[in-house]
Coordinates of C-alpha atoms in Angstrom, one line a residue:
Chain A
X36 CA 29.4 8.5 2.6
X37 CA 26.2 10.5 3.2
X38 CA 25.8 14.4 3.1
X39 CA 23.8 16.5 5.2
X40 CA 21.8 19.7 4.4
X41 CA 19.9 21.9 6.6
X42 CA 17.1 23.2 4.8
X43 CA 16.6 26.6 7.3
X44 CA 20.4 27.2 7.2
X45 CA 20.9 30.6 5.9
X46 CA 23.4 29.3 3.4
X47 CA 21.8 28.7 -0.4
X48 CA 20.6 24.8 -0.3
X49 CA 23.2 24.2 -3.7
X50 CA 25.8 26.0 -1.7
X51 CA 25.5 23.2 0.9
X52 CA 25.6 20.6 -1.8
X53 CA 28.6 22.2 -3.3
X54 CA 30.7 22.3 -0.4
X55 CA 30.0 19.1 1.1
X56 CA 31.2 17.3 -2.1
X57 CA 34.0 19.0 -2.4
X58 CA 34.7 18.3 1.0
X59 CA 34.4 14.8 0.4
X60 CA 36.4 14.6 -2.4
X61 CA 39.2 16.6 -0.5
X62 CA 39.6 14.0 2.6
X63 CA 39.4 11.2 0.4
X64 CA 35.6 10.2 0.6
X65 CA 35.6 10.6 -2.6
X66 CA 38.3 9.6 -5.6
X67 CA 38.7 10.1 -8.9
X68 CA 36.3 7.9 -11.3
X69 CA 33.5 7.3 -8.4
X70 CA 30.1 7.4 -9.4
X71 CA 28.1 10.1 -7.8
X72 CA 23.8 9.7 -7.7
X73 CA 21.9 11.2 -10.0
X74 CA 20.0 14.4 -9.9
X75 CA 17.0 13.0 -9.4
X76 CA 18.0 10.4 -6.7
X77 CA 19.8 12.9 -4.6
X78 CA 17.0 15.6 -5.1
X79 CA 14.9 12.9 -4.0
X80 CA 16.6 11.6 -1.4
X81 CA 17.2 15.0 0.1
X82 CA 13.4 16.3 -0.8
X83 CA 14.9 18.9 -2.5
X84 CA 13.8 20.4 -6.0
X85 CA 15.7 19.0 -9.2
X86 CA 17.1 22.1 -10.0
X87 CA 18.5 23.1 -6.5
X88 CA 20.8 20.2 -6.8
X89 CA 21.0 20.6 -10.9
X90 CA 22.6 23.8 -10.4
X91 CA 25.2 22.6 -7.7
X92 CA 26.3 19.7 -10.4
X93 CA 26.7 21.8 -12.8
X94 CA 28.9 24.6 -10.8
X95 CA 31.1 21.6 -9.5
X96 CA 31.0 20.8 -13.1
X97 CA 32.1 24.2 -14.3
X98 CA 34.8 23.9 -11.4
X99 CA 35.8 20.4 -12.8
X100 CA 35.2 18.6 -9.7
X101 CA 32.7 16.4 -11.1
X102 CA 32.1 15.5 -14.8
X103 CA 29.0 13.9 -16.4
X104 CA 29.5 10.8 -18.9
X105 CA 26.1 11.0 -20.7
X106 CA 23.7 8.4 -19.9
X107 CA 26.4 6.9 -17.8
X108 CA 26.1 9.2 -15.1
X109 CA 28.0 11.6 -13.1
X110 CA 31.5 10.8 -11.6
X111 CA 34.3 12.2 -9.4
X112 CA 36.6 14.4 -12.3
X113 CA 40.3 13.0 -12.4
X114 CA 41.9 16.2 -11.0
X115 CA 39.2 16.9 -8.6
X116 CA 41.2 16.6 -5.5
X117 CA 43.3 20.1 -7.1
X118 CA 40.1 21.4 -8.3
X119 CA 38.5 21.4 -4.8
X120 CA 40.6 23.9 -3.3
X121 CA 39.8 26.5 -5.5
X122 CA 36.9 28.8 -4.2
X123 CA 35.5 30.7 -6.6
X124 CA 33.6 32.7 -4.2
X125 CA 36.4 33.6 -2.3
X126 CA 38.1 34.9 -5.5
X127 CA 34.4 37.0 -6.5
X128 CA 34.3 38.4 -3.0
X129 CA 38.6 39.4 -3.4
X130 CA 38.1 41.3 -6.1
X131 CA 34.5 42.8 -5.4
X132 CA 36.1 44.0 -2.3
X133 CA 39.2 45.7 -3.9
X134 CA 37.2 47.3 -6.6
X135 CA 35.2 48.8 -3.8
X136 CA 37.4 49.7 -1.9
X137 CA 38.8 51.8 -5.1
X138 CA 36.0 53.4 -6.4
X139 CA 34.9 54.5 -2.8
X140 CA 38.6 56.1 -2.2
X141 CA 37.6 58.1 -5.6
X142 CA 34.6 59.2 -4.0
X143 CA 31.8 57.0 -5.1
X144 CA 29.0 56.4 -2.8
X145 CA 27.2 53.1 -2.1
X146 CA 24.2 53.5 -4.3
X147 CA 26.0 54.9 -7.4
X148 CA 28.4 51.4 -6.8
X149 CA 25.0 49.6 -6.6
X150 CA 23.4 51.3 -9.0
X151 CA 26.4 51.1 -11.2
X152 CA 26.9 47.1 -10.7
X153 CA 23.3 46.1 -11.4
X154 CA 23.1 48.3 -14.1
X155 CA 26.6 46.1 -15.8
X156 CA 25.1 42.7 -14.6
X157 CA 21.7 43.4 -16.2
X158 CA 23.2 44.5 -19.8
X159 CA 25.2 41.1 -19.9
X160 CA 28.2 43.5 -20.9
X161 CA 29.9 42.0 -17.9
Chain B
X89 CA -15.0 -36.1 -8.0
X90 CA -11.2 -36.4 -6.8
X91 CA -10.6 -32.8 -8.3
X92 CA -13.6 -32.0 -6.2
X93 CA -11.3 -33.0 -2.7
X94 CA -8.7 -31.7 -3.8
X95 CA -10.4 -28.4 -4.3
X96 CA -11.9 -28.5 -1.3
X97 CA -8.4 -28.9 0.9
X98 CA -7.0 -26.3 -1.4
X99 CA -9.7 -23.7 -0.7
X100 CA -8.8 -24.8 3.8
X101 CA -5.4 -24.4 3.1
X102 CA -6.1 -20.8 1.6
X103 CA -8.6 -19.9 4.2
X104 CA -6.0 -20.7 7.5
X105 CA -2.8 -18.9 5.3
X106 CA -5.0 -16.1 4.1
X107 CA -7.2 -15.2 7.0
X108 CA -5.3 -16.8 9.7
X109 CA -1.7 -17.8 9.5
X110 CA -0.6 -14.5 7.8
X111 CA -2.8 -12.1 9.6
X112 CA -2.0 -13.8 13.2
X113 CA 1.7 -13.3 12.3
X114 CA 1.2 -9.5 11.2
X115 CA -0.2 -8.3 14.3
X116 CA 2.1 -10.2 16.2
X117 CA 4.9 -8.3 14.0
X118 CA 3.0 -5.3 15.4
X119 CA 2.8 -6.4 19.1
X120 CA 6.8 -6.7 19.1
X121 CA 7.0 -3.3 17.7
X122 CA 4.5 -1.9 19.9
X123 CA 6.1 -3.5 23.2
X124 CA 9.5 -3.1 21.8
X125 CA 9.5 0.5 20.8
X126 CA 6.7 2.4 22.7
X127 CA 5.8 5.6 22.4
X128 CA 8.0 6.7 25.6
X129 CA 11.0 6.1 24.0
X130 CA 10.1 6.0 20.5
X131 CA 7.7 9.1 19.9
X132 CA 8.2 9.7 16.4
X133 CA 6.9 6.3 15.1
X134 CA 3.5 7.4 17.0
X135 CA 2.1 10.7 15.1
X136 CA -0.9 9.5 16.4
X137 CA -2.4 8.7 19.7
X138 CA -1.1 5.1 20.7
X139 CA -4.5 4.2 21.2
X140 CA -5.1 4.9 17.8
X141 CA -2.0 2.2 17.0
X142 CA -3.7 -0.5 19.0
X143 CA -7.6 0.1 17.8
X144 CA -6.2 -0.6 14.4
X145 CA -4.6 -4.2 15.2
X146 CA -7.5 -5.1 16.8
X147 CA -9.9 -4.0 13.6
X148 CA -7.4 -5.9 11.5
X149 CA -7.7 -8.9 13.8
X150 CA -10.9 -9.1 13.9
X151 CA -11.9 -8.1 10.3
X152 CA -10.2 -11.6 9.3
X153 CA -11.5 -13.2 12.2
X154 CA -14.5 -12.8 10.5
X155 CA -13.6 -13.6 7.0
X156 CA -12.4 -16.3 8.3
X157 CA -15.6 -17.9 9.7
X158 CA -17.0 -16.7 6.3
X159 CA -14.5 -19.3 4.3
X160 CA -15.0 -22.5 6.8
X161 CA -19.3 -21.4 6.4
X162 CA -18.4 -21.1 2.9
X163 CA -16.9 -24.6 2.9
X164 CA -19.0 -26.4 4.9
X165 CA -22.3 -25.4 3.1
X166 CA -20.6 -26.6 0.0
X167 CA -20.4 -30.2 1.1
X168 CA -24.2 -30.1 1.9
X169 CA -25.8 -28.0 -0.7
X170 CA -26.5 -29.5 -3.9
X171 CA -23.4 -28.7 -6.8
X172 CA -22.4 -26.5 -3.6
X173 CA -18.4 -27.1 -4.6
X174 CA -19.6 -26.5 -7.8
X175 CA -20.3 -22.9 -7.3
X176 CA -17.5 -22.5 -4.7
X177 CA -15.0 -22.9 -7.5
X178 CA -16.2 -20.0 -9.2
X179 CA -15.7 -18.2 -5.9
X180 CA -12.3 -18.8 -4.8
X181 CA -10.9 -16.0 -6.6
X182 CA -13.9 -13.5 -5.2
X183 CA -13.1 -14.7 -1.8
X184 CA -9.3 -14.5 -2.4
X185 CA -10.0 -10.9 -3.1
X186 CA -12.0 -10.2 -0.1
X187 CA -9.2 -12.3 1.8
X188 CA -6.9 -9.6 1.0
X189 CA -9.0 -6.4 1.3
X190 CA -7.7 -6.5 5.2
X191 CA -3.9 -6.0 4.3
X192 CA -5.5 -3.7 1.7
X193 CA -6.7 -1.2 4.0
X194 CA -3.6 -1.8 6.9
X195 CA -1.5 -0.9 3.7
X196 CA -3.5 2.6 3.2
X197 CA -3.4 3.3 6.5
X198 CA 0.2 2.7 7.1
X199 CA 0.7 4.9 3.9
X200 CA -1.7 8.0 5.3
X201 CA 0.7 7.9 9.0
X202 CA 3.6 8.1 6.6
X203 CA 1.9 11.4 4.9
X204 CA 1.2 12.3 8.8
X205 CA 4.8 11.3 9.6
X206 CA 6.2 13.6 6.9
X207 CA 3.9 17.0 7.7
X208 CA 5.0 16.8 11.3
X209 CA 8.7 15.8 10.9
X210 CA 10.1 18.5 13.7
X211 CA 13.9 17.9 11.9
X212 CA 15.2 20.4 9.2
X213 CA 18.4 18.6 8.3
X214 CA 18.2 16.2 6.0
X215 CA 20.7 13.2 4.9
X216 CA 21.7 11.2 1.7
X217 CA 23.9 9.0 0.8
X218 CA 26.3 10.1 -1.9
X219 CA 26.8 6.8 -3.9
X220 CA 24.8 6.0 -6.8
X221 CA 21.6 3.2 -6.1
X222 CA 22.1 0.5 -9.1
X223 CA 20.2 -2.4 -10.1
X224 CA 22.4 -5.1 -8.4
X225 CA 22.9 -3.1 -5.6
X226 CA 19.2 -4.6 -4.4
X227 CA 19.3 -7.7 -6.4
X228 CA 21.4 -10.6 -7.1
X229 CA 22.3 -11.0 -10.7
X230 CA 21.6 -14.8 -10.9
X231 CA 18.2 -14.1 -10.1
X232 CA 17.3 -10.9 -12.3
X233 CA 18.7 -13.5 -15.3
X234 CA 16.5 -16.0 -13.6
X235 CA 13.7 -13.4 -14.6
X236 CA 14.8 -12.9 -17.8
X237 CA 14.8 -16.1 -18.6
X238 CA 11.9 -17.4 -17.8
X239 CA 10.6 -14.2 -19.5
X240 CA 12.0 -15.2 -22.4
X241 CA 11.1 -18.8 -21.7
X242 CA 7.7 -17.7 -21.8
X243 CA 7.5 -16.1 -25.1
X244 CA 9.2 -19.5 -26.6
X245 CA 6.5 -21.3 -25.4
X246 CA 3.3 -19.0 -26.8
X247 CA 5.2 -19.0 -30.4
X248 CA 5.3 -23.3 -29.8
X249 CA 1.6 -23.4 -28.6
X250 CA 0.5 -21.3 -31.1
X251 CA 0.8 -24.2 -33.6
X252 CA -2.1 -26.4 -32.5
X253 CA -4.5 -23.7 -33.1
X254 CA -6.5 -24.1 -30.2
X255 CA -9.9 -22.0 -30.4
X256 CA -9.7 -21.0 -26.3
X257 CA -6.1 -20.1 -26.6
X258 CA -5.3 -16.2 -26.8
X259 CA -1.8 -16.3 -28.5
X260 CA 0.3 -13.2 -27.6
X261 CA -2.1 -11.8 -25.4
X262 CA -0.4 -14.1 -22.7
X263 CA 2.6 -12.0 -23.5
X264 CA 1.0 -8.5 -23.4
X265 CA -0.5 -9.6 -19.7
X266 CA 3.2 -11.1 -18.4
X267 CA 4.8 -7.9 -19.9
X268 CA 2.6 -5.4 -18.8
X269 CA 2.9 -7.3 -15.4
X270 CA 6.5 -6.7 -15.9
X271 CA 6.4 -3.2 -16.3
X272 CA 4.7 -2.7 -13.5
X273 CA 6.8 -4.8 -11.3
X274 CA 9.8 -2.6 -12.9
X275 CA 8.2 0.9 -12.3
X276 CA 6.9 0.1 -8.5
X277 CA 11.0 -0.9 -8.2
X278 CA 12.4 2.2 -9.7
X279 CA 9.8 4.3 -7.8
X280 CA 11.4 2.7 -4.2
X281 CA 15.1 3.2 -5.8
X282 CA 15.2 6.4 -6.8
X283 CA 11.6 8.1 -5.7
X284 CA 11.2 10.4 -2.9
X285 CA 11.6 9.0 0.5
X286 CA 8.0 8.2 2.2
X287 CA 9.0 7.8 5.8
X288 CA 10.9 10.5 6.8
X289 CA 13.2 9.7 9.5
X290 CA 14.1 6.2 7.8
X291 CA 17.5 5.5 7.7
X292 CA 19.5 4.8 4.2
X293 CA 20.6 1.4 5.1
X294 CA 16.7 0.1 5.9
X295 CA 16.2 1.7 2.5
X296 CA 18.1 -0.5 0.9
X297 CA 17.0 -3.2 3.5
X298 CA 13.3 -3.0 2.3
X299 CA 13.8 -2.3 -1.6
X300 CA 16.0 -5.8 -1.9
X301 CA 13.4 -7.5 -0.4
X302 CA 11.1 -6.0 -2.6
X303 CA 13.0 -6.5 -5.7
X304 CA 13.3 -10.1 -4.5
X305 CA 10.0 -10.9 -3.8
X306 CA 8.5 -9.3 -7.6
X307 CA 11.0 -11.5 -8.9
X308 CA 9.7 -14.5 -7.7
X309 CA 6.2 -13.2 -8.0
X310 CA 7.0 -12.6 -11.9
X311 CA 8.4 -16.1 -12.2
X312 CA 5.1 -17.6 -10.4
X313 CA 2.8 -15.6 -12.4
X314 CA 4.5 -16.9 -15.4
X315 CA 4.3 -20.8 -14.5
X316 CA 0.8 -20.0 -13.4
X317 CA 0.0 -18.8 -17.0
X318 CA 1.9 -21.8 -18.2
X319 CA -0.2 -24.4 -16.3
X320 CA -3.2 -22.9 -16.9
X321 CA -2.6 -23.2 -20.2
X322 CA -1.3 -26.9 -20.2
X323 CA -4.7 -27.8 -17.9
X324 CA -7.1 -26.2 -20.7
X325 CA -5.0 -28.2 -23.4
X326 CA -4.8 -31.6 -21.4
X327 CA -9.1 -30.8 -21.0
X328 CA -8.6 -30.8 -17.2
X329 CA -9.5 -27.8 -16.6
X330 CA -11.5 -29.2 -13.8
X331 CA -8.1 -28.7 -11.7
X332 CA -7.6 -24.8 -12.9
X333 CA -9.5 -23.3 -9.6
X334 CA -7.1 -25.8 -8.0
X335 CA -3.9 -24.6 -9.3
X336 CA -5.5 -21.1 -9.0
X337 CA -6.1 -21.5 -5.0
X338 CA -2.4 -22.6 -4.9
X339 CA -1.2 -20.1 -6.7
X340 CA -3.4 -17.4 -5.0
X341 CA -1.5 -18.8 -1.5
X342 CA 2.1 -18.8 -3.0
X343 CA 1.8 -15.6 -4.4
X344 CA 0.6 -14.1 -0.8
X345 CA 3.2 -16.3 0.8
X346 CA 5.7 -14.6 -1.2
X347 CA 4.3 -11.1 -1.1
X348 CA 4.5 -11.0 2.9
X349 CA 8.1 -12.7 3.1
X350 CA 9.0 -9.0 4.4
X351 CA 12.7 -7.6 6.2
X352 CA 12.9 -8.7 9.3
X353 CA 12.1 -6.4 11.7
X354 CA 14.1 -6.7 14.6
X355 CA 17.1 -5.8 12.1
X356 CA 15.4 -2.2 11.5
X357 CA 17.0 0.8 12.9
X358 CA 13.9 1.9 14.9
X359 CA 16.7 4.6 16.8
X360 CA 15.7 6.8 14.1
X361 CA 11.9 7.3 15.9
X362 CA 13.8 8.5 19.3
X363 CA 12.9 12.2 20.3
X364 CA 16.9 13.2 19.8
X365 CA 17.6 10.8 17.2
X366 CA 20.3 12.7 14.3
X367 CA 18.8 13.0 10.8
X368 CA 18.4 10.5 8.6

C-alpha cells in the first residue's frame, strides 16, 4: 500500500496525507489494528518536514481514524472504517456558509464578516 | 620460517581479491549497467555527461591496476631483501588500507551523483509505502540471535581470560571496541531504515532489497570481527603471535569479501531512471 503526494499541488501537504489514509482505510487497504510508519519514517520517506505529517496524525487522531499506542506505534483505530466518512471540513465549510449567508441577508458586508471572524479566532473565545 | 610462507601466500591471496578479483568484478557490475541501461533510455541514472560515467570506471580500473603491481613489487622484494617479510608483515594492514582507498573514493562519488540526482529530480510527486519498516522485516531472526549470541559469547570469554592475568591482554576494552563496533553497525542500519531516501527515484521494494543485504552483511561482519578478536587473542596467549598478520590478512580478505556481497543487480528496478517513469 503506498501513498502519493504532490508537493506543488495546491492542496496543504497534511491535507494529502489525511485523505489518502482515510481513503485507504475506507476501501480496505487498511483494517483495523494495522501498524501505520512512524512520523519520522513517512516524513522521511516522503521528504517532507516532521511536522507536516505530525499534524496530519494527529487530526486523523482527533478524527479517531488512527490511534497511537505509546512506544508501540501508531495503528489503524477499531472504528476507523465509520470514522472515515466523516469530513470535518465539509461540516466547517456547511456551517461557515450558512452563517454567511445569514449575516449578509442582515446586511453585513464582507470585511465587517472578516473583520468580525478574525477578531473571534484571535481572542480564543471561539 | 613456515609462518613466513604462509604469510607470504596470504598477503597474494589479498593482493588478486583486493586489487583484482573484486575491482575486475565491480566495473564489470558497471559495464552491464552501462550497456544495459544507457543514457537513451535511461536518462535519469546519468545527471552527468555519460562520458563522465565511463572516465570514472576507467580511473577506478586503473588506480588498482596500479596498486596492484605495488603488492606483487611489494612481495617480490620481500623474498630478496634482507628480513624483507619481516617488514612486509608490519605493512599488510597499511597496504590493506590503501587497497581499499579505490572503493573509498567510487563510494564518495557515487554518494555526490546521488546529491546531484536529488537537486535535479524534475518529479514533484512523491511516494511511500504506508506500512511500518521493522527489524525482521530486513533480517532473519536466526541470524540477529546469531549476533546476539556471539555478542554475548564474547563477553563470556573476556570475563574467562581475564583470570590468567596476562600483562598484554586489555580486559574489557575488547568489549568497549566490539560494542562500540556494534553501535555503529546499528546506527548505519537504522539510518538506511528509517533515514531520508538518498536516491531519489529508487523504488520502495529496492529499498528494502539493499537494506537486507546490508543488515546481512554487518551481521556477519560483526560475527567476524568478533572471532577475529578471539583468535588474536588465543595467538598472543599460545606465543604465536608470529601467525597474527596471517590471521589478519585473512581476515582483512573475508571481511572485504563480505562487505561487497551486494543485491544483485539485474533484480533492480532500473524503470525508475526512464524519462516518464511514475514516482517512486
Amino acid at each position: 500500500m503506498q501513498i502519493t503526494i504532490d508537493i506543488e499541488s495546491s492542496m496543504p501537504l497534511f491535507a494529502q496525507l489525511t485523505t489518502q489514509i482515510k481513503r485507504a482505510v475506507q476501501q480496505g487497504d487498511k483494517k483495523p489494528g494495522d501498524a501505520l510508519p512512524s512520523i519520522r519514517q513517512l516524513a522521511n520517506d516522503l521528504n517532507l518536514n516532521n511536522k507536516t505529517v505530525a499534524k496530519a496524525y494527529r487530526l486523523l487522531e482527533r478524527d479517531c481514524v488512527i490511534q497511537t499506542r505509546g512506544y508501540r506505534g501508531t495503528y489503524v483505530h477499531p472504528d476507523a472504517q465509520e470514522n472515515s466518512l466523516v469530513d470535518l471540513n465539509e461540516l466547517v465549510t456547511e456551517k461557515l456558509t450558512s452563517a454567511i449567508s445569514a449575516l449578509k441577508e442582515s446586511g453585513a458586508t464582507d470585511s465587517e464578516i472578516r473583520v468580525a471572524f478574525a477578531a473571534i479566532m484571535s481572542s480564543g473565545d471561539a | 620460517m613456515i609462518e613466513q610462507h604462509l604469510f607470504s601466500i596470504a598477503f597474494l591471496s589479498q593482493v588478486v581479491l583486493a586489487s583484482i578479483y573484486i575491482p575486475s568484478r565491480i566495473a564489470r557490475r558497471m559495464s552491464f549497467i552501462f550497456d544495459t541501461y544507457p543514457p537513451s533510455t535511461h536518462p535519469l541514472l546519468y545527471p552527468k555527461p555519460f562520458d563522465d560515467y565511463v572516465k570514472m570506471q576507467r580511473g577506478y580500473r586503473l588506480a588498482n591496476r596500479i596498486i596492484a603491481g605495488i603488492g606483487f613489487s611489494v612481495l617480490v622484494a620481500s623474498l630478496f631483501v634482507p628480513r624483507g617479510r619481516e617488514l612486509m608483515n608490519g605493512m599488510a594492514f597499511l597496504f590493506f588500507m590503501v587497497q581499499i582507498l579505490p572503493l573509498i573514493w567510487l563510494e564518495a562519488t557515487v554518494r555526490k551523483e546521488l546529491k546531484l540526482m536529488r537537486s535535479l529530480n524534475p518529479r514533484t510527486t512523491r511516494t511511500a509505502e504506508l506500512n511500518p519498516r521493522r527489524l525482521f522485516d530486513v533480517l532473519t531472526p536466526a541470524l540477529f540471535w546469531a549476533t546476539v549470541l556471539v555478542y554475548l559469547a564474547f563477553w563470556v570469554f573476556i570475563a574467562w581470560f581475564r583470570q590468567f592475568d596476562y600483562p598484554w591482554f586489555g580486559g574489557f576494552i575488547n568489549n568497549l571496541i566490539i560494542t562500540g563496533l556494534n553501535v555503529f553497525f546499528a546506527s548505519i542500519l537504522l539510518w538506511f531504515m528509517y533515514g531520508k531516501k538518498l536516491n531519489p527515484h529508487q523504488s520502495a521494494e529496492d529499498r528494502m532489497r539493499v537494506t537486507r543485504r546490508l543488515a546481512t552483511v554487518m551481521c556477519l561482519v560483526s560475527i567476524a570481527v568478533t572471532l577475529y578478536a578471539v583468535i588474536t587473542i588465543f595467538l598472543s596467549a599460545e606465543d604465536a603471535r608470529a601467525f597474527q598478520p596471517i590471521a589478519r590478512s585473512v581476515y582483512f580478505q573475508v571481511i572485504l569479501l563480505l562487505s561487497v556481497q551486494t543485491y544483485r543487480v539485474d533484480l533492480l528496478d532500473f524503470d525508475v531512471y526512464r524519462e516518464d517513469a511514475q514516482a517512486t
